[in-house]
Every structure is written in C-alpha cells, then in structure tokens.
mmCIF file of C-alpha atoms and ligand atoms in Angstrom:
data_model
loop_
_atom_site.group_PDB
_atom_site.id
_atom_site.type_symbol
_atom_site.label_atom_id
_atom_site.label_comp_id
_atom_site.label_asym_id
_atom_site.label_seq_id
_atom_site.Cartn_x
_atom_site.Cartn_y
_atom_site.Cartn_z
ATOM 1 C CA UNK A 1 -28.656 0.345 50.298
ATOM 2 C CA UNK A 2 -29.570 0.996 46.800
ATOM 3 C CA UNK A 3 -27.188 3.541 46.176
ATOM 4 C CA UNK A 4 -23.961 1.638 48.117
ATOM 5 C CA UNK A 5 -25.204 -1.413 45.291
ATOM 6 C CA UNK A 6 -24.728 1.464 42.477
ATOM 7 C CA UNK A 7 -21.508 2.764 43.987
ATOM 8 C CA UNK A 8 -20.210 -1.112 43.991
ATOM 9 C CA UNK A 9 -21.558 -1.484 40.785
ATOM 10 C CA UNK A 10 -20.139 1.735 39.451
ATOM 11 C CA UNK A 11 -16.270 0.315 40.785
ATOM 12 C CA UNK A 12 -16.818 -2.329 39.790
ATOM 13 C CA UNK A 13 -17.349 -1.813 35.623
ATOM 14 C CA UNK A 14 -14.997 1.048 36.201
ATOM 15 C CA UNK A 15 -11.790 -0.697 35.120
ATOM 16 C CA UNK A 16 -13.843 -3.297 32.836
ATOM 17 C CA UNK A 17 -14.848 -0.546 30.889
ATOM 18 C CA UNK A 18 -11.282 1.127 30.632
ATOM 19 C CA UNK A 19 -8.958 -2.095 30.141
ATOM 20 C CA UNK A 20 -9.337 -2.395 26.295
ATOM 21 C CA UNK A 21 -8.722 1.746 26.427
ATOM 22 C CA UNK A 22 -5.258 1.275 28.630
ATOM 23 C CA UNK A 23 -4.251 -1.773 26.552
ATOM 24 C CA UNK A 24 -4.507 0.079 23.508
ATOM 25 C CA UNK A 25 -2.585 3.179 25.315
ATOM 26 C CA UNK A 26 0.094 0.905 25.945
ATOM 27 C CA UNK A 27 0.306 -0.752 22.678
ATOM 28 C CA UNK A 28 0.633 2.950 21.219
ATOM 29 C CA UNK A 29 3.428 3.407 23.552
ATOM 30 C CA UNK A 30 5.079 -0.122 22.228
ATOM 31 C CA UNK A 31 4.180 1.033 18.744
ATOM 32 C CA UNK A 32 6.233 4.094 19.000
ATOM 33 C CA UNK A 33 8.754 2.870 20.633
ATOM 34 C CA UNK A 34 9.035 0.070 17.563
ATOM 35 C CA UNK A 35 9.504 3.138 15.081
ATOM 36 C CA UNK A 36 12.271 5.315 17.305
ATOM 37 C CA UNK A 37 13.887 2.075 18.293
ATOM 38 C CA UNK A 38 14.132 0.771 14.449
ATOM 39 C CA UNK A 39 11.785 -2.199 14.806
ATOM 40 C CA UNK A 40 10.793 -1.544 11.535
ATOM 41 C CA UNK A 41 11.716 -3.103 8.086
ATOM 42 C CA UNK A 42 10.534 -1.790 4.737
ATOM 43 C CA UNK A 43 9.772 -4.662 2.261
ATOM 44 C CA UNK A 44 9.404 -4.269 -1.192
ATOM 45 C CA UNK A 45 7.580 -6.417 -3.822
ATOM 46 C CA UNK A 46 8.458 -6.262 -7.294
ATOM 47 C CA UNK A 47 6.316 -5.011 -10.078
ATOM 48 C CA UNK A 48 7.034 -6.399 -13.485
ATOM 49 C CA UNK A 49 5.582 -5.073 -17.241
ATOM 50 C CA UNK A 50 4.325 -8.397 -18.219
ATOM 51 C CA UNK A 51 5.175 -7.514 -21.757
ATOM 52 C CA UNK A 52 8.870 -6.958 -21.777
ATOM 53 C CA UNK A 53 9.467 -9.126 -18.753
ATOM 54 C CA UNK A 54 10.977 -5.631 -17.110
ATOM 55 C CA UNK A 55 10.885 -5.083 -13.418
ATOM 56 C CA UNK A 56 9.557 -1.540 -13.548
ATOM 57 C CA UNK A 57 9.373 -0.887 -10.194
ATOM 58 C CA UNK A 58 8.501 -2.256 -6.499
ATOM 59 C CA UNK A 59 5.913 -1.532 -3.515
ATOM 60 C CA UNK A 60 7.163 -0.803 0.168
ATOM 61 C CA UNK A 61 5.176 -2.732 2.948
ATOM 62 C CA UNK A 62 5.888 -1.787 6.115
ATOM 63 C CA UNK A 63 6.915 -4.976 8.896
ATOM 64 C CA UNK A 64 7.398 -5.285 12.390
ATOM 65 C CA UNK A 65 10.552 -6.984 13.555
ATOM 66 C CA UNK A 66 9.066 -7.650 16.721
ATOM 67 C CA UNK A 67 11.766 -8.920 19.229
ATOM 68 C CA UNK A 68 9.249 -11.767 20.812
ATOM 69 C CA UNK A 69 6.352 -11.886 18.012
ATOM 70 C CA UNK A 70 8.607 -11.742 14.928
ATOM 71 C CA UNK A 71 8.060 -10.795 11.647
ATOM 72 C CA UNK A 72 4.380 -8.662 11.872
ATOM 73 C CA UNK A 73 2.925 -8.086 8.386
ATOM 74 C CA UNK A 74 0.819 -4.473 9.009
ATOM 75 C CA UNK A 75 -2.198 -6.099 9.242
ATOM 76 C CA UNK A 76 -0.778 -6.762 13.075
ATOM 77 C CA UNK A 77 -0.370 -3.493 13.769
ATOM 78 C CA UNK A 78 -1.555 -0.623 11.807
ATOM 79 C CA UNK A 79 -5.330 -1.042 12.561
ATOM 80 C CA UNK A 80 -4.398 -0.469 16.483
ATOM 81 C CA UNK A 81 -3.006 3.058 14.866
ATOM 82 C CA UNK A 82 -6.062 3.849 13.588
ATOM 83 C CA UNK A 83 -6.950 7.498 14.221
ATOM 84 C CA UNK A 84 -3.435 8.081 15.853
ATOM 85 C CA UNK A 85 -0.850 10.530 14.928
ATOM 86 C CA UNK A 86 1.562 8.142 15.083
ATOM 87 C CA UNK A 87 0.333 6.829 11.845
ATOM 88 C CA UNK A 88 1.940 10.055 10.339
ATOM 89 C CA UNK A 89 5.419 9.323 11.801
ATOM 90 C CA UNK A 90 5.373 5.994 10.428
ATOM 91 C CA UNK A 91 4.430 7.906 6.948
ATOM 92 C CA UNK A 92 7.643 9.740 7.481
ATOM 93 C CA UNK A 93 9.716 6.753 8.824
ATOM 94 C CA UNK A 94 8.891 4.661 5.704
ATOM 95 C CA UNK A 95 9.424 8.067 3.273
ATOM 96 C CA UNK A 96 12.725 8.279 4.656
ATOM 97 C CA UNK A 97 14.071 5.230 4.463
ATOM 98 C CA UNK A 98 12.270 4.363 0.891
ATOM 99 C CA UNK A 99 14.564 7.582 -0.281
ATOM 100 C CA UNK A 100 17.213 5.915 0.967
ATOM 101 C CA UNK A 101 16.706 3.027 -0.678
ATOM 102 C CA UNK A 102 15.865 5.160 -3.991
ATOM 103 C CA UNK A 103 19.413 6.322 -3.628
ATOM 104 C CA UNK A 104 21.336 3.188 -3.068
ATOM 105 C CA UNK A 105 19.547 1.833 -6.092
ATOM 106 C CA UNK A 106 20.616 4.516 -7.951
ATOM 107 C CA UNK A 107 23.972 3.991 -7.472
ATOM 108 C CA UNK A 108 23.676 0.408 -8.402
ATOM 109 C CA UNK A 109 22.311 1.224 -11.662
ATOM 110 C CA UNK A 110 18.522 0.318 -10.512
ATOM 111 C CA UNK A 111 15.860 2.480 -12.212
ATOM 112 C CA UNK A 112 13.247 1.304 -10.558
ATOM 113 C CA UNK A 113 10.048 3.383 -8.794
ATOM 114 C CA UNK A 114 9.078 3.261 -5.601
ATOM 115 C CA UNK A 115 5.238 2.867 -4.344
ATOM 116 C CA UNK A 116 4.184 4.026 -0.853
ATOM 117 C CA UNK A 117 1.357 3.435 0.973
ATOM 118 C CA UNK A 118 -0.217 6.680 2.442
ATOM 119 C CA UNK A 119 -2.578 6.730 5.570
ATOM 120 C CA UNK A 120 -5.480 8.978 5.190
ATOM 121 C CA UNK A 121 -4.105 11.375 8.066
ATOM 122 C CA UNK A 122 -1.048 12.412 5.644
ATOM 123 C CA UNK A 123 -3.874 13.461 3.241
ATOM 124 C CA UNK A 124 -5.171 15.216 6.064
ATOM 125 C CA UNK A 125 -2.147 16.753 7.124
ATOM 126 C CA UNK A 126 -2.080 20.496 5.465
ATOM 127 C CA UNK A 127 1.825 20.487 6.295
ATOM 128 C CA UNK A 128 2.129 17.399 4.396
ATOM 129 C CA UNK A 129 3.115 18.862 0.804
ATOM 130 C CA UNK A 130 5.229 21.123 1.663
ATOM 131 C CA UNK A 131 7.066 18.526 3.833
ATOM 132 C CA UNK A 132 7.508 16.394 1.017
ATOM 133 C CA UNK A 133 8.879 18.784 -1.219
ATOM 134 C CA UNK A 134 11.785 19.456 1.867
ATOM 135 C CA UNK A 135 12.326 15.974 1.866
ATOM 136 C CA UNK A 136 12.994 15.725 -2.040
ATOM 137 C CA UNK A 137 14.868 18.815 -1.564
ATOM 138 C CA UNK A 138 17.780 16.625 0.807
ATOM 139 C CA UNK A 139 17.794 13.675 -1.660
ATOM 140 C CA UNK A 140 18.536 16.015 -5.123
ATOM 141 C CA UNK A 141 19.718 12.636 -7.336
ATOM 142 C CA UNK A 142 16.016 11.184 -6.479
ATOM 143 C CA UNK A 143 13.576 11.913 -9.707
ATOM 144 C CA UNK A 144 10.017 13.021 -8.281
ATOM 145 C CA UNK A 145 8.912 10.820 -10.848
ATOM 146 C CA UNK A 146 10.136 7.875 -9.365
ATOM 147 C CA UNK A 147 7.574 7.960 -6.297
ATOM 148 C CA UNK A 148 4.254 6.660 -6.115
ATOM 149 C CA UNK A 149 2.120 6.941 -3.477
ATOM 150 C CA UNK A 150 -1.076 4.578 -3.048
ATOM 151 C CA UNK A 151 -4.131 5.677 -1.141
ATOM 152 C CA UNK A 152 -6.936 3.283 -0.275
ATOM 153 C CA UNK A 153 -9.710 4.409 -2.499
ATOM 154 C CA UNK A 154 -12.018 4.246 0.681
ATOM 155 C CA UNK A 155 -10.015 7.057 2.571
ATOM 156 C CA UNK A 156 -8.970 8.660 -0.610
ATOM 157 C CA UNK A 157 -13.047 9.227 -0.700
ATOM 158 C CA UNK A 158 -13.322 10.368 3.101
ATOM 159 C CA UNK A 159 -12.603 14.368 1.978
ATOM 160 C CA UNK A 160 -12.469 14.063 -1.715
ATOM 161 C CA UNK A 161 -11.295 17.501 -2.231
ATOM 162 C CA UNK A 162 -8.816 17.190 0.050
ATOM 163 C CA UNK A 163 -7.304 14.649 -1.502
ATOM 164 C CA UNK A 164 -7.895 16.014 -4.917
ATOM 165 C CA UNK A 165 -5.825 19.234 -4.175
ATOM 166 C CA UNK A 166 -2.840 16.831 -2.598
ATOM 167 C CA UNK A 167 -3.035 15.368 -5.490
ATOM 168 C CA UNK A 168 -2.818 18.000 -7.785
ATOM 169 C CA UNK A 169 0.226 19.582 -5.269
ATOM 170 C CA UNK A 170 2.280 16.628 -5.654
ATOM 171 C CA UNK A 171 1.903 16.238 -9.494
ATOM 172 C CA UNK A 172 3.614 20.028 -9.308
ATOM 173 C CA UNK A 173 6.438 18.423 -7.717
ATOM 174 C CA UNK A 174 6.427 15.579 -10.522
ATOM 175 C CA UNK A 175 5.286 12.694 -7.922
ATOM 176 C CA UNK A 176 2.391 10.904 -8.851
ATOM 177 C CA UNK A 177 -0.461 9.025 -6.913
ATOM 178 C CA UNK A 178 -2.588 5.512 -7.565
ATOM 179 C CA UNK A 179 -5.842 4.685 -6.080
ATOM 180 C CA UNK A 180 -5.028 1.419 -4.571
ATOM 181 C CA UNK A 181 -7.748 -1.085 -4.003
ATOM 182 C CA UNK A 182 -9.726 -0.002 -7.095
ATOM 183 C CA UNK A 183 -12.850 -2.258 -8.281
ATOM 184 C CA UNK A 184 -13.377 -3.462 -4.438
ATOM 185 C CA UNK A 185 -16.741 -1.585 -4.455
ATOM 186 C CA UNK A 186 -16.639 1.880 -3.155
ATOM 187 C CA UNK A 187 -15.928 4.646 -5.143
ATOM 188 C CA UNK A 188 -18.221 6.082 -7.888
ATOM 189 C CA UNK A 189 -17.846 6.603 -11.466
ATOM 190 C CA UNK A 190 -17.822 10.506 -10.665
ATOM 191 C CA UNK A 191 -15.788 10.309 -7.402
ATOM 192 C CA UNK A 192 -13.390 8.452 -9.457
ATOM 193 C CA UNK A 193 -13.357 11.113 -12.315
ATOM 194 C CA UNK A 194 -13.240 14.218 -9.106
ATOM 195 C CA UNK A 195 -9.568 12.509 -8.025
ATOM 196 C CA UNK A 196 -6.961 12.898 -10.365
ATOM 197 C CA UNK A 197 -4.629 10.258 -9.259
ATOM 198 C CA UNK A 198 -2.651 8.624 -12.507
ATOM 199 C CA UNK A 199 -2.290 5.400 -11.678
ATOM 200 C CA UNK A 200 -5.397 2.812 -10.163
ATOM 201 C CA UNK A 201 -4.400 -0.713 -8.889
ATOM 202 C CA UNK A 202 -6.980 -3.538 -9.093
ATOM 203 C CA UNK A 203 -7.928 -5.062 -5.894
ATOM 204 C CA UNK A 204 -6.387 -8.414 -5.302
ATOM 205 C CA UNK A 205 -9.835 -9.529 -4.993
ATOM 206 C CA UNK A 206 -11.306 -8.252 -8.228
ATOM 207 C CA UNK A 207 -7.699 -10.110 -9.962
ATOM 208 C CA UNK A 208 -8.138 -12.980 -7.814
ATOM 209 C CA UNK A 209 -11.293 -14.884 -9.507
ATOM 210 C CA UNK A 210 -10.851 -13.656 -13.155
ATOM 211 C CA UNK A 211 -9.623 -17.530 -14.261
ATOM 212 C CA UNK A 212 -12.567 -19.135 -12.699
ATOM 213 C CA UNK A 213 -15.663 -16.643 -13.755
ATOM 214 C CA UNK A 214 -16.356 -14.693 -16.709
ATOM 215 C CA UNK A 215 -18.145 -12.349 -14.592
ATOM 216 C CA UNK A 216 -14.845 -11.594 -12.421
ATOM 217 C CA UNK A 217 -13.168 -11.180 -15.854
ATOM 218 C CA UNK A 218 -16.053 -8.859 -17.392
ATOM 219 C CA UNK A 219 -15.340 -6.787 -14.227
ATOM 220 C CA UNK A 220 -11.838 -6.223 -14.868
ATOM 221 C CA UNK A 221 -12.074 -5.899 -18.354
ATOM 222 C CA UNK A 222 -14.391 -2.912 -17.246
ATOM 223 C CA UNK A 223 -12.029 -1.231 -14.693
ATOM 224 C CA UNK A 224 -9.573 -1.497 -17.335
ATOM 225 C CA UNK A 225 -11.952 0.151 -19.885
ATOM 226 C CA UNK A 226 -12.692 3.292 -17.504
ATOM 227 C CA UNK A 227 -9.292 3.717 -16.399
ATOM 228 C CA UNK A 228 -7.940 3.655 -20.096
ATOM 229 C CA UNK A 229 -10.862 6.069 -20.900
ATOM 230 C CA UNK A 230 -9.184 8.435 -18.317
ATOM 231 C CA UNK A 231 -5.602 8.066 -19.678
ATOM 232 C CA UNK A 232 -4.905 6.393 -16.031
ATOM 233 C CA UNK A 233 -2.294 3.419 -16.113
ATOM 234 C CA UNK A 234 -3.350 -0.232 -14.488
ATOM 235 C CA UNK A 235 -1.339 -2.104 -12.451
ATOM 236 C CA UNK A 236 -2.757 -5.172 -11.185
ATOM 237 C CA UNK A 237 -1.793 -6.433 -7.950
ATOM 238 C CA UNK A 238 -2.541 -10.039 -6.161
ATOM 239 C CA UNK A 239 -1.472 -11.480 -9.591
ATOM 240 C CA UNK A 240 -0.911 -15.078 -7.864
ATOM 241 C CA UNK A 241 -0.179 -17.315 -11.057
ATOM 242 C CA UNK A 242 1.327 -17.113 -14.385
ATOM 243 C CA UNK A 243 -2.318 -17.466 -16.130
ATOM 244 C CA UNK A 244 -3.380 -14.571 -14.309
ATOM 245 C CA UNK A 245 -0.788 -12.740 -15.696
ATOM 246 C CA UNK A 246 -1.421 -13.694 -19.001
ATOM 247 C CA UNK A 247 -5.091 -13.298 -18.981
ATOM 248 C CA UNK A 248 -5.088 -10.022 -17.767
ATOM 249 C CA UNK A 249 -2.418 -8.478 -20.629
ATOM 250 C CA UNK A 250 -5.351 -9.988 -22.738
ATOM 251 C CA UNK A 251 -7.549 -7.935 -20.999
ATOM 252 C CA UNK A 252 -5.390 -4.850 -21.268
ATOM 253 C CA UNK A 253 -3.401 -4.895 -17.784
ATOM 254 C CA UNK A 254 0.569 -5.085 -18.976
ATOM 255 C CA UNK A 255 1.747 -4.180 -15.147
ATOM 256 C CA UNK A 256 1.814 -6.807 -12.324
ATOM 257 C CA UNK A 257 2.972 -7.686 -9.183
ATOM 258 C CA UNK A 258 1.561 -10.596 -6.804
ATOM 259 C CA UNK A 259 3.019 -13.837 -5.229
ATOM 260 C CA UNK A 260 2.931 -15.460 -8.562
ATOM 261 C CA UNK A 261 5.800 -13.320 -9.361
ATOM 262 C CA UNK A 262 7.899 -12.607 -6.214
ATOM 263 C CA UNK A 263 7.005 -12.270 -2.867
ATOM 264 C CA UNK A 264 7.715 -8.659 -0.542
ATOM 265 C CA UNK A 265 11.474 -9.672 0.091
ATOM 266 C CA UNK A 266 13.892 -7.575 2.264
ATOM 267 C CA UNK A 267 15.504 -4.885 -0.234
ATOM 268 C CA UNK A 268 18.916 -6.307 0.539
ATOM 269 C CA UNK A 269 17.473 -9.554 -1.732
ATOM 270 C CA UNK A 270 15.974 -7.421 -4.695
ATOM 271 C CA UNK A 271 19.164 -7.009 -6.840
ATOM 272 C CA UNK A 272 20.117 -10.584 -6.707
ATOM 273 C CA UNK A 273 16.206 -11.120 -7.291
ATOM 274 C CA UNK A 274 15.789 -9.366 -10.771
ATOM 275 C CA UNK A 275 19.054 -10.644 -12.041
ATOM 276 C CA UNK A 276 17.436 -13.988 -11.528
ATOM 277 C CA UNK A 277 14.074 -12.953 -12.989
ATOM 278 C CA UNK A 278 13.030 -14.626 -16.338
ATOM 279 C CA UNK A 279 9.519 -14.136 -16.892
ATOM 280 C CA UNK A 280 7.377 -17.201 -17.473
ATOM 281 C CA UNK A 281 7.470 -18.758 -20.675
ATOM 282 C CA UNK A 282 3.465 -18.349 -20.392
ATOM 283 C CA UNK A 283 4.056 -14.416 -21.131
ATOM 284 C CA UNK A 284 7.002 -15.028 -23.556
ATOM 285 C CA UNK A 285 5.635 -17.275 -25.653
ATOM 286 C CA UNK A 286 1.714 -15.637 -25.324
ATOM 287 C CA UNK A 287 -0.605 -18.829 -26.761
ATOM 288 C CA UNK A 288 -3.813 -17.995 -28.073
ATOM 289 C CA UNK A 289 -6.310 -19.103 -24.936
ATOM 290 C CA UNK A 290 -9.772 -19.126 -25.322
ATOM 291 C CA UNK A 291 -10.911 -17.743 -21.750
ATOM 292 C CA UNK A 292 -14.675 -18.390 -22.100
HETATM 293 P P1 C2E B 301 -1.865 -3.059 -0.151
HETATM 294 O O1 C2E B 301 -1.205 -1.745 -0.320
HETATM 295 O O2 C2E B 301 -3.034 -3.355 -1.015
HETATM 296 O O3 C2E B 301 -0.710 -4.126 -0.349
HETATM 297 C C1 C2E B 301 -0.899 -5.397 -0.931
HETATM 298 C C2 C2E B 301 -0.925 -6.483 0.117
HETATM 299 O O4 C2E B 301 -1.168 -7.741 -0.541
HETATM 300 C C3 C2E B 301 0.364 -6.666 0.886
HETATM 301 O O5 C2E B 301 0.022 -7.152 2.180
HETATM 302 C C4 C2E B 301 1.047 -7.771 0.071
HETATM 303 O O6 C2E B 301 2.016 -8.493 0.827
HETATM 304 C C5 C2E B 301 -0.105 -8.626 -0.288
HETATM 305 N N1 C2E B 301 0.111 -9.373 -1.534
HETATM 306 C C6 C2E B 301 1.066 -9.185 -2.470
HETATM 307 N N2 C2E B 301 0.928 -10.070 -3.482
HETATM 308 C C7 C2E B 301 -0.155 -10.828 -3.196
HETATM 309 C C8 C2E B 301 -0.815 -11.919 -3.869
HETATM 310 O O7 C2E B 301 -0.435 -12.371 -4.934
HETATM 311 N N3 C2E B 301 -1.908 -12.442 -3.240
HETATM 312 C C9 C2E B 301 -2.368 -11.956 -2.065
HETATM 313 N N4 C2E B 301 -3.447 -12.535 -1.531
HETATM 314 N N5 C2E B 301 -1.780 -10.930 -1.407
HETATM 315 C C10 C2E B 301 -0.688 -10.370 -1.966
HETATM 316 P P2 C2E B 301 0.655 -6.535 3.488
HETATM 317 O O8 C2E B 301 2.117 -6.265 3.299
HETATM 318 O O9 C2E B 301 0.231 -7.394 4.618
HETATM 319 O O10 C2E B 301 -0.046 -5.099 3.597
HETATM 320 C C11 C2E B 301 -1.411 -4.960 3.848
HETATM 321 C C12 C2E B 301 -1.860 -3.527 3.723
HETATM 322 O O11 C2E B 301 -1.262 -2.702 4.738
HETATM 323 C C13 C2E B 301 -1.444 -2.866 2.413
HETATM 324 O O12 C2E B 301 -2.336 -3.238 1.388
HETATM 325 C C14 C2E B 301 -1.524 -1.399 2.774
HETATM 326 O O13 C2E B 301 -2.839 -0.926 2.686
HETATM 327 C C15 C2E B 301 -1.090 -1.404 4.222
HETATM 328 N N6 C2E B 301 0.340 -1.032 4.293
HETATM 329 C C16 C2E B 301 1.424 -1.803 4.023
HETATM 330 N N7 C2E B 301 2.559 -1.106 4.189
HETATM 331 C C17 C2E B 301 2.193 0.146 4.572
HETATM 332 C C18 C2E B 301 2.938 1.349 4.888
HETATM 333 O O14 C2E B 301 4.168 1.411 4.813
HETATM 334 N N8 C2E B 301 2.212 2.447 5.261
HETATM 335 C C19 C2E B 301 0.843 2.426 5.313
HETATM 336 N N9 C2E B 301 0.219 3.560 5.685
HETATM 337 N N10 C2E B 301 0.126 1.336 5.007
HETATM 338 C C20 C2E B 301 0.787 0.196 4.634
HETATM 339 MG MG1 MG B 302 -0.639 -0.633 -1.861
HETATM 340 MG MG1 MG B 303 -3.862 -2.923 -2.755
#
C-alpha cells in the first residue's frame, strides 16, 4: 500500500518537477530559431564627448522583434540563455552584423566606434580570438580600433586570467575592451589592476544619484580617480539629464551616453540623428555650479 502511495506520488511530481526544465527547452528552441530566422535587431545608442559636443561612437543592444510579443529589450531574453551555447551564436550574430554596420558607416563618412556586449562564454571560448581575428580578416576597411567590447565586470571576474589573456590577445589585434558596470560593487582594487581592459564604464546606478548626494558624487569622483591613475578612459553611461552631464565633466568624465542624450534607436535613424545633435547649451555654455 505504502509503496503503490510512493509510486503515485513519484508520477505524480514527475512532470511538476520537469515543466519549468521543458519550458525552458522550448524557449531555447524559440530562441534559436529568433537568431537563424533574423528576429533580431541591433540597436545602437550614441555616445557623445561632452566637451566638443562630438558623437564619438555608439553601443549595440541586442532586441527581439518578436512576431506576437514585439519589441523585447534583452532583459526578456538573454537571462533564459544563461549557461547556453547559444549565447555564443548570438555573440557572433551581433559581431557580424555590427561589422556590417561599421562598413556602411564608413562609406557614409561616419567615424564612429562600435561597443559590443560580450557574454562571459565568448571569454570562455579558447577559439574565440582567433575567430575574431578571421572575422576582421573579411571586413579589411574596418580599423580594429574601432571595436569595443564590454564585459560585465562580474563575469569579467569569474576566471580573471582568462579574461586577462583575451584581453591582452585582442589588444594584439588593435581591439580594445571596457569593464562595463564598473563602481556597482564587485570587483577589487587588485582584480581591477590584474585585467587590463582600457576603457571602464560607470554603472548607471553609481551615475544615477550623483545630483542628489554628495556621497554618490564622492563615489564617482573616486572611480574616476583610480581609473585615471591607470591611464584607463571613463565613459559614463545612464547619463539621464543634461546636469548629469555637466556634473560629471566636472568630475572628470568627458564621455557619455544615457537617455538624456538619445535613446538606443534603430541604426537606420543614427545618421539623421547626429546631424540633428546640438549638445545642450548646459555643456556649451559650462556655468560655474556649486554641487555641494
Ligand atoms: P549594458 O551593457 O549596461 O547596457 C546599458 C543598458 O542601459 C541598456 O539596456 C540601455 O538601453 C540602458 N540605458 C541606456 N541609457 C540609459 C539611461 O539613461 N538610463 C537607464 N536607466 N538605462 C539606460 P538594454 O538594452 O535593456 O540592455 C541590458 C543589458 O543587456 C546590457 O547592459 C548588456 O549587459 C546586455 N546586452 C545588451 N545587448 C547585448 C548583446 O548584444 N549581447 C550581450 N551578450 N549582452 C547584451
Ligand atoms: Mg554595455
Ligand atoms: Mg552597463
């Protein structure tokens, strides 16, 4: 009796226990077939040098046209892909069509760079350099030096030497790497001296409270202070006002992007977008504030 009540209970949690496992499975399989079936759109978000009112450059952020959901930001999706190797073909898919876009800028007369988002697994990947440099090798008029990639600082941290040695690798091939999320609390003052990358981005929530509390602004004022001692260029990001702007080339921080400067936009929009671009008369005209 006891063990035909075990057996029920056993087929019973059976499929409990495996739905969330086959949902995920099939989401995958949706996944992938969003990337072969070009679901996909690459944004980009410009990135301005505050001082001369220059767009320098943009970001790439991967979206899902889904054909029922609609526009996904990644948010939506890339934490199901988690752990996946799909999350190194949708490396590749947005390297290759970022290089594209590289190109057609080109011939427009853009000089812009390009920043891409890296998952950890690419780091991972010991193929992954060598890949790279094939892939620059197809698209000759693209200079090395106009790609960035941006690791998490989190995952850049999971195998530090790892990601030290891609690091140094791609810097061979003239392409250069940012820490992205820096000042959001994880890595150490000697991790962050062990990775070489030449760029770090402040964390959209570090930028976020610097016009409401000195201690937000202290805090960038310090990232600023280490990353200058380290000959590494700022960029802050989640810059969501013109006084943000300004405040932080007070602190140090000339390059910006954020929704208080343009929003991601499809790349089709972004020439029309910087011919329209006049940077706020906040930057031009740089008052005197007293911040305390
Ligand atoms: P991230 O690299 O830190 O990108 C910045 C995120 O902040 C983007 O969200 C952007 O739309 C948003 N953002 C831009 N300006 C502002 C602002 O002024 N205020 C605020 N609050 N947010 C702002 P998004 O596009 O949803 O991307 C989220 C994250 O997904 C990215 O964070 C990045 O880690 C990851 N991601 C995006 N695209 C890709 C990709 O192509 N590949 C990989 N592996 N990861 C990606
Ligand atoms: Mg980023
Ligand atoms: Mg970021």
């Amino acid at each position: 009796q006891a063990k035909q009540q075990g057996r029920n209970r056993f087929q019973f949690f059976q499929p409990v226990k495996d739905q969330p496992d086959q949902a995920h499975k099939r989401e995958l399989v949706r996944i992938r077939e969003a990337i072969e079936g070009d679901e996909l759109r690459l944004h980009v978000q410009p990135r301005v040098d505050m001082r001369s009112g220059r767009v320098v450059g943009v970001e790439a952020l991967v979206r899902w046209e889904h054909p029922e959901r609609g526009l996904l930001p990644p948010g939506e999706f890339l934490p199901l892909m988690e752990g996946d190797e799909l999350l190194h073909d949708l490396d590749w898919w947005v390297m290759d069509r970022a290089l594209r876009l590289l190109e057609d800028w080109r011939s427009a007369g853009l000089d812009l760079t390009m920043s891409l988002n890296l998952s950890a697994c690419s780091l991972q990947d010991t193929g992954f350099v060598a890949a790279l440099q094939e892939m620059l090798a197809q698209h000759p008029s693209i200079d090395p030096a106009h790609l960035l990639f941006e690791i998490i600082e989190s995952e850049a941290l999971r195998d530090i030497e790892t990601t030290a040695s891609v690091i140094r690798a791609c810097a061979v091939l003239g392409v250069q790497f940012a820490l992205d999320g820096f000042g959001n609390g994880y890595a150490s003052l000697t991790d962050f001296r062990c990775l070489p990358a030449q760029v770090v981005k402040i964390d959209q929530t570090v930028v976020r409270d610097i016009l409401r509390s000195r201690d937000g602004r202290n805090l960038v004022k310090g990232v600023i202070g280490i990353a200058n001692a380290f000959q590494r260029e700022v960029i802050a990001e989640g810059v969501e006002s013109a006084a943000h702007g300004l405040l932080l080339m007070d602190l140090g921080c000339t390059l910006a992007q954020g929704y208080g400067i343009a929003d991601p936009m499809a790349p089709e929009q972004l020439a029309s977008w910087i011919k329209g671009f006049r940077p706020p008369q906040l930057w031009t005209d740089r008052p005197d504030v007293d911040w305390t």
